[in-house]
């Protein structure tokens, strides 16, 4: 059972300052079917919100609506962020593209985007070189971007989204193309941004990254928020049971009644799905019961409680990648 | 205004010396071929005018659509550069670079047949005409959905305006076509290139001045629509 449903507005901790609030948002591209349906979302200063969902669920579209690049069909977007006056651009965005001025160096690109976002001339060198160090681009700062690897271009893109210290940071698949060291560095940077009061909304399929950072997760499927809450809330809705999915040759199937202590067969319509609170310790007994019943086993998949399992149960799909 | 986009245009031009050399050499070679080939004055002036103006519209429109398709245009606007600043600054930088690249070709086209004052006037007319061509290139790019369409629309719009400017035919004096020609953007450039051998034109370039002043206003007015249209290009 989900901690909240699509119809419930996400309730914020009263101590946090809401930056942006989306209510009853609907969106569609031209005459296409709806992409987003009745989305409610409130993001507070210092909060990290993750958008999780299959490809085409509407996560990137939601980010672009928050950026004010797309106009919703109905619904409201409000909050102090939209009326704040600042010499700097208040939002930062890193999408999936890696477009840069390819004939210029990384540092020239970073300077341009920093200055465009309102960073003063006397601050820009220090801010850019500080972030270049943090994301691991210092050695490549003076090389032209056309010589960069995909990962280096992604790092530069993230740096450019972060350099003006935005109040709201919108990230679409931020870990794509990053090696584990850079990924950890990004997690540290985002944690620090959050501690300093920036709100972060990110769409990602990198579950470890989301587990590490997200204060709140919205699972979006077919344009609707199908589940939302903190990681603890969402995972507790799964219970503590481990699931095994056993693929068997259905031609030879005659299932036994007993699969071991505290093991329950919860689905036999396709691959057999067993649930147990004993974790992987129950697997040998299930295996033995199936073998003794002369069931031909084709494969076994273990599903420990976690975001991947939550995603599968809520959307009925596997995570891409 | 921080002139970030204009400065960036210059940096990009300087970072690509091979392209810079091509952009100087190709017009020089074409102008040399025509001027050494003994082409009649009227035909030579028409070819130079077409070459210089198309250099401006194509050079503005095609990179803009390419950048939009790659997502760079969207990133620049998203980063905080107002659309109107972007388009005006880009045309300012682009026209200055184009004029510098065309300067050797213009000098060859007018060599030995023009006073220093006349040459300075010719340079100013060239720069102003390319400023118009660059601004037109921005607007053409907004109407196109691909690089091929951009090339087609740039050619059609420029050739049509060149036609109105009297480059391909001479209207009867005091006819309505003559009035239209006086207000056409490239009439001054054509007239300047046409009259170099007979001394410099002293006629006030009315059409040029009108377009130099009005087109930036139109660009600012349409900046949001241009931005929306170019973003659609990046969305495919």
mmCIF file of C-alpha atoms in Angstrom, chain B:
data_model
loop_
_atom_site.group_PDB
_atom_site.id
_atom_site.type_symbol
_atom_site.label_atom_id
_atom_site.label_comp_id
_atom_site.label_asym_id
_atom_site.label_seq_id
_atom_site.Cartn_x
_atom_site.Cartn_y
_atom_site.Cartn_z
ATOM 1 C CA UNK B 1 23.560 44.420 -21.160
ATOM 2 C CA UNK B 2 26.808 42.520 -20.685
ATOM 3 C CA UNK B 3 27.409 41.799 -24.397
ATOM 4 C CA UNK B 4 28.140 38.191 -23.452
ATOM 5 C CA UNK B 5 26.695 36.840 -26.685
ATOM 6 C CA UNK B 6 28.575 39.315 -28.882
ATOM 7 C CA UNK B 7 31.851 38.525 -27.109
ATOM 8 C CA UNK B 8 31.098 34.815 -27.488
ATOM 9 C CA UNK B 9 30.508 35.257 -31.231
ATOM 10 C CA UNK B 10 33.994 36.771 -31.570
ATOM 11 C CA UNK B 11 35.562 34.043 -29.417
ATOM 12 C CA UNK B 12 33.943 31.324 -31.528
ATOM 13 C CA UNK B 13 35.105 32.993 -34.759
ATOM 14 C CA UNK B 14 38.676 33.277 -33.467
ATOM 15 C CA UNK B 15 38.643 29.703 -32.167
ATOM 16 C CA UNK B 16 38.034 28.401 -35.699
ATOM 17 C CA UNK B 17 40.879 29.874 -37.770
ATOM 18 C CA UNK B 18 40.332 27.468 -40.667
ATOM 19 C CA UNK B 19 36.719 28.551 -41.096
ATOM 20 C CA UNK B 20 37.767 32.175 -40.649
ATOM 21 C CA UNK B 21 40.320 31.800 -43.454
ATOM 22 C CA UNK B 22 37.727 30.157 -45.734
ATOM 23 C CA UNK B 23 35.241 32.924 -45.039
ATOM 24 C CA UNK B 24 37.825 35.503 -46.093
ATOM 25 C CA UNK B 25 39.280 33.591 -49.035
ATOM 26 C CA UNK B 26 36.121 32.337 -50.772
ATOM 27 C CA UNK B 27 34.620 35.841 -51.327
ATOM 28 C CA UNK B 28 38.046 37.151 -52.334
ATOM 29 C CA UNK B 29 38.442 34.416 -54.955
ATOM 30 C CA UNK B 30 34.934 35.024 -56.330
ATOM 31 C CA UNK B 31 35.407 38.804 -56.471
ATOM 32 C CA UNK B 32 38.837 38.406 -58.054
ATOM 33 C CA UNK B 33 37.450 36.078 -60.708
ATOM 34 C CA UNK B 34 34.724 38.541 -61.615
ATOM 35 C CA UNK B 35 36.809 41.702 -61.488
ATOM 36 C CA UNK B 36 39.653 40.139 -63.485
ATOM 37 C CA UNK B 37 37.209 38.505 -65.893
ATOM 38 C CA UNK B 38 36.079 41.827 -67.306
ATOM 39 C CA UNK B 39 32.421 41.363 -66.363
ATOM 40 C CA UNK B 40 30.203 44.347 -67.187
ATOM 41 C CA UNK B 41 29.869 46.744 -64.273
ATOM 42 C CA UNK B 42 26.143 46.086 -63.787
ATOM 43 C CA UNK B 43 26.590 42.303 -63.659
ATOM 44 C CA UNK B 44 29.605 42.529 -61.391
ATOM 45 C CA UNK B 45 27.749 44.761 -58.921
ATOM 46 C CA UNK B 46 24.772 42.385 -58.920
ATOM 47 C CA UNK B 47 26.982 39.386 -58.189
ATOM 48 C CA UNK B 48 28.851 41.197 -55.392
ATOM 49 C CA UNK B 49 25.588 42.334 -53.793
ATOM 50 C CA UNK B 50 24.109 38.825 -53.912
ATOM 51 C CA UNK B 51 27.338 37.356 -52.514
ATOM 52 C CA UNK B 52 27.623 39.808 -49.623
ATOM 53 C CA UNK B 53 23.975 39.690 -48.552
ATOM 54 C CA UNK B 54 23.646 35.908 -48.788
ATOM 55 C CA UNK B 55 26.843 35.666 -46.761
ATOM 56 C CA UNK B 56 24.960 37.560 -44.015
ATOM 57 C CA UNK B 57 21.602 35.736 -44.049
ATOM 58 C CA UNK B 58 22.992 32.217 -44.470
ATOM 59 C CA UNK B 59 25.763 32.883 -41.953
ATOM 60 C CA UNK B 60 23.204 33.978 -39.391
ATOM 61 C CA UNK B 61 20.319 31.572 -40.009
ATOM 62 C CA UNK B 62 22.091 28.239 -40.471
ATOM 63 C CA UNK B 63 24.239 28.273 -37.294
ATOM 64 C CA UNK B 64 21.216 29.433 -35.298
ATOM 65 C CA UNK B 65 19.070 26.503 -36.465
ATOM 66 C CA UNK B 66 21.999 24.115 -35.955
ATOM 67 C CA UNK B 67 22.459 25.405 -32.391
ATOM 68 C CA UNK B 68 18.714 25.176 -31.762
ATOM 69 C CA UNK B 69 18.602 21.567 -32.979
ATOM 70 C CA UNK B 70 21.556 20.695 -30.753
ATOM 71 C CA UNK B 71 19.828 22.273 -27.752
ATOM 72 C CA UNK B 72 22.431 25.017 -27.302
ATOM 73 C CA UNK B 73 20.037 27.852 -28.112
ATOM 74 C CA UNK B 74 17.587 26.578 -25.471
ATOM 75 C CA UNK B 75 20.399 26.313 -22.941
ATOM 76 C CA UNK B 76 21.522 29.898 -23.562
ATOM 77 C CA UNK B 77 18.020 31.309 -23.151
ATOM 78 C CA UNK B 78 17.401 29.105 -20.093
ATOM 79 C CA UNK B 79 20.634 30.278 -18.523
ATOM 80 C CA UNK B 80 19.263 33.799 -18.250
ATOM 81 C CA UNK B 81 20.027 35.629 -21.499
ATOM 82 C CA UNK B 82 16.808 37.447 -22.534
ATOM 83 C CA UNK B 83 15.711 36.322 -26.033
ATOM 84 C CA UNK B 84 15.753 39.861 -27.446
ATOM 85 C CA UNK B 85 19.283 40.480 -26.091
ATOM 86 C CA UNK B 86 20.420 37.198 -27.562
ATOM 87 C CA UNK B 87 19.081 37.913 -31.054
ATOM 88 C CA UNK B 88 20.295 41.516 -31.191
ATOM 89 C CA UNK B 89 23.721 40.753 -29.697
ATOM 90 C CA UNK B 90 24.160 37.788 -31.986
ATOM 91 C CA UNK B 91 23.340 39.884 -35.054
ATOM 92 C CA UNK B 92 25.677 42.630 -33.829
ATOM 93 C CA UNK B 93 28.570 40.217 -33.347
ATOM 94 C CA UNK B 94 27.786 38.278 -36.508
ATOM 95 C CA UNK B 95 27.537 41.364 -38.695
ATOM 96 C CA UNK B 96 30.810 42.788 -37.359
ATOM 97 C CA UNK B 97 32.596 39.478 -38.016
ATOM 98 C CA UNK B 98 31.000 39.112 -41.459
ATOM 99 C CA UNK B 99 31.949 42.689 -42.399
ATOM 100 C CA UNK B 100 35.548 42.093 -41.313
ATOM 101 C CA UNK B 101 35.658 38.853 -43.302
ATOM 102 C CA UNK B 102 34.238 40.575 -46.385
ATOM 103 C CA UNK B 103 36.472 43.616 -46.111
ATOM 104 C CA UNK B 104 39.258 42.199 -48.351
ATOM 105 C CA UNK B 105 36.692 41.212 -51.003
ATOM 106 C CA UNK B 106 35.050 44.639 -50.849
ATOM 107 C CA UNK B 107 38.429 46.315 -51.125
ATOM 108 C CA UNK B 108 39.275 44.265 -54.214
ATOM 109 C CA UNK B 109 35.863 45.032 -55.734
ATOM 110 C CA UNK B 110 36.449 48.750 -55.325
ATOM 111 C CA UNK B 111 40.217 48.804 -55.857
ATOM 112 C CA UNK B 112 41.551 51.740 -57.822
ATOM 113 C CA UNK B 113 38.134 53.206 -58.467
ATOM 114 C CA UNK B 114 37.174 54.822 -55.213
ATOM 115 C CA UNK B 115 38.418 57.542 -52.878
ATOM 116 C CA UNK B 116 39.172 56.892 -49.226
ATOM 117 C CA UNK B 117 35.932 58.605 -48.248
ATOM 118 C CA UNK B 118 34.074 56.515 -50.779
ATOM 119 C CA UNK B 119 35.680 53.359 -49.449
ATOM 120 C CA UNK B 120 34.723 54.238 -45.864
ATOM 121 C CA UNK B 121 31.166 54.881 -47.009
ATOM 122 C CA UNK B 122 31.186 51.538 -48.852
ATOM 123 C CA UNK B 123 32.390 49.769 -45.689
ATOM 124 C CA UNK B 124 29.639 51.372 -43.613
ATOM 125 C CA UNK B 125 27.003 50.475 -46.199
ATOM 126 C CA UNK B 126 28.324 46.909 -46.322
ATOM 127 C CA UNK B 127 28.301 46.584 -42.531
ATOM 128 C CA UNK B 128 24.768 48.020 -42.273
ATOM 129 C CA UNK B 129 23.517 45.727 -45.042
ATOM 130 C CA UNK B 130 25.023 42.697 -43.324
ATOM 131 C CA UNK B 131 23.489 43.787 -40.017
ATOM 132 C CA UNK B 132 20.109 43.702 -41.792
ATOM 133 C CA UNK B 133 20.971 40.346 -43.379
ATOM 134 C CA UNK B 134 21.937 38.902 -39.973
ATOM 135 C CA UNK B 135 18.701 40.101 -38.365
ATOM 136 C CA UNK B 136 16.737 38.655 -41.292
ATOM 137 C CA UNK B 137 18.650 35.405 -40.797
ATOM 138 C CA UNK B 138 17.411 35.227 -37.202
ATOM 139 C CA UNK B 139 13.802 35.616 -38.321
ATOM 140 C CA UNK B 140 14.196 33.154 -41.192
ATOM 141 C CA UNK B 141 15.644 30.593 -38.782
ATOM 142 C CA UNK B 142 12.519 30.856 -36.657
ATOM 143 C CA UNK B 143 10.336 29.932 -39.618
ATOM 144 C CA UNK B 144 12.415 26.910 -40.637
ATOM 145 C CA UNK B 145 12.146 23.387 -39.267
ATOM 146 C CA UNK B 146 15.406 21.995 -40.632
ATOM 147 C CA UNK B 147 18.746 23.095 -42.043
ATOM 148 C CA UNK B 148 17.501 22.447 -45.584
ATOM 149 C CA UNK B 149 14.453 24.650 -45.004
ATOM 150 C CA UNK B 150 16.704 27.299 -43.487
ATOM 151 C CA UNK B 151 18.891 27.388 -46.593
ATOM 152 C CA UNK B 152 15.822 27.511 -48.842
ATOM 153 C CA UNK B 153 14.044 30.253 -46.869
ATOM 154 C CA UNK B 154 17.256 32.299 -46.566
ATOM 155 C CA UNK B 155 17.771 32.152 -50.309
ATOM 156 C CA UNK B 156 14.154 32.975 -51.155
ATOM 157 C CA UNK B 157 13.883 35.905 -48.708
ATOM 158 C CA UNK B 158 17.256 37.383 -49.671
ATOM 159 C CA UNK B 159 16.745 37.019 -53.397
ATOM 160 C CA UNK B 160 13.268 38.521 -53.140
ATOM 161 C CA UNK B 161 14.602 41.533 -51.211
ATOM 162 C CA UNK B 162 17.490 41.831 -53.665
ATOM 163 C CA UNK B 163 14.944 41.837 -56.474
ATOM 164 C CA UNK B 164 12.970 44.621 -54.757
ATOM 165 C CA UNK B 165 16.255 46.454 -54.232
ATOM 166 C CA UNK B 166 16.744 46.665 -57.998
ATOM 167 C CA UNK B 167 19.640 44.235 -58.191
ATOM 168 C CA UNK B 168 18.167 42.146 -61.007
ATOM 169 C CA UNK B 169 16.279 44.819 -62.919
ATOM 170 C CA UNK B 170 16.089 48.598 -63.169
ATOM 171 C CA UNK B 171 12.592 49.969 -62.532
ATOM 172 C CA UNK B 172 11.241 52.841 -64.552
ATOM 173 C CA UNK B 173 11.890 56.171 -62.804
ATOM 174 C CA UNK B 174 8.877 57.404 -60.771
ATOM 175 C CA UNK B 175 7.126 54.043 -61.062
ATOM 176 C CA UNK B 176 5.806 52.311 -57.963
ATOM 177 C CA UNK B 177 8.659 49.803 -58.282
ATOM 178 C CA UNK B 178 11.121 52.690 -58.078
ATOM 179 C CA UNK B 179 9.504 53.842 -54.822
ATOM 180 C CA UNK B 180 9.678 50.310 -53.433
ATOM 181 C CA UNK B 181 13.311 50.094 -54.500
ATOM 182 C CA UNK B 182 14.149 53.290 -52.603
ATOM 183 C CA UNK B 183 12.848 51.696 -49.402
ATOM 184 C CA UNK B 184 14.441 48.288 -49.980
ATOM 185 C CA UNK B 185 17.224 47.135 -47.666
ATOM 186 C CA UNK B 186 19.954 46.238 -50.147
ATOM 187 C CA UNK B 187 19.452 49.050 -52.648
ATOM 188 C CA UNK B 188 22.196 51.125 -51.024
ATOM 189 C CA UNK B 189 24.738 48.307 -51.154
ATOM 190 C CA UNK B 190 23.926 47.602 -54.793
ATOM 191 C CA UNK B 191 24.041 51.283 -55.651
ATOM 192 C CA UNK B 192 27.382 51.687 -53.860
ATOM 193 C CA UNK B 193 28.944 48.737 -55.679
ATOM 194 C CA UNK B 194 27.439 49.867 -58.969
ATOM 195 C CA UNK B 195 28.747 53.410 -58.797
ATOM 196 C CA UNK B 196 32.285 52.750 -57.593
ATOM 197 C CA UNK B 197 33.764 53.107 -61.051
ATOM 198 C CA UNK B 198 31.842 56.284 -61.678
ATOM 199 C CA UNK B 199 32.695 57.857 -58.332
ATOM 200 C CA UNK B 200 30.921 57.271 -55.038
ATOM 201 C CA UNK B 201 27.203 57.500 -54.653
ATOM 202 C CA UNK B 202 26.150 60.553 -52.694
ATOM 203 C CA UNK B 203 22.504 59.608 -52.565
ATOM 204 C CA UNK B 204 21.087 59.260 -49.063
ATOM 205 C CA UNK B 205 20.572 55.512 -48.406
ATOM 206 C CA UNK B 206 16.970 55.857 -47.262
ATOM 207 C CA UNK B 207 15.968 52.197 -47.494
ATOM 208 C CA UNK B 208 19.098 51.089 -45.659
ATOM 209 C CA UNK B 209 18.560 53.512 -42.777
ATOM 210 C CA UNK B 210 14.886 52.570 -42.446
ATOM 211 C CA UNK B 211 15.701 48.848 -42.289
ATOM 212 C CA UNK B 212 18.703 49.359 -39.978
ATOM 213 C CA UNK B 213 16.423 51.113 -37.504
ATOM 214 C CA UNK B 214 13.208 49.148 -37.912
ATOM 215 C CA UNK B 215 14.483 45.568 -38.085
ATOM 216 C CA UNK B 216 15.966 45.566 -34.533
ATOM 217 C CA UNK B 217 12.619 46.835 -33.208
ATOM 218 C CA UNK B 218 10.814 44.060 -35.099
ATOM 219 C CA UNK B 219 13.327 41.535 -33.749
ATOM 220 C CA UNK B 220 12.761 42.659 -30.148
ATOM 221 C CA UNK B 221 9.012 42.561 -30.706
ATOM 222 C CA UNK B 222 9.153 39.029 -32.153
ATOM 223 C CA UNK B 223 11.894 37.718 -29.855
ATOM 224 C CA UNK B 224 9.615 35.538 -27.758
ATOM 225 C CA UNK B 225 7.945 34.006 -30.809
ATOM 226 C CA UNK B 226 11.343 33.384 -32.386
ATOM 227 C CA UNK B 227 12.518 31.717 -29.182
ATOM 228 C CA UNK B 228 9.431 29.523 -28.992
ATOM 229 C CA UNK B 229 9.803 28.506 -32.599
ATOM 230 C CA UNK B 230 13.505 27.700 -32.286
ATOM 231 C CA UNK B 231 12.822 25.616 -29.180
ATOM 232 C CA UNK B 232 10.308 23.614 -31.168
ATOM 233 C CA UNK B 233 13.177 22.876 -33.548
ATOM 234 C CA UNK B 234 15.197 21.459 -30.675
ATOM 235 C CA UNK B 235 12.228 19.302 -29.626
ATOM 236 C CA UNK B 236 12.189 17.825 -33.124
#
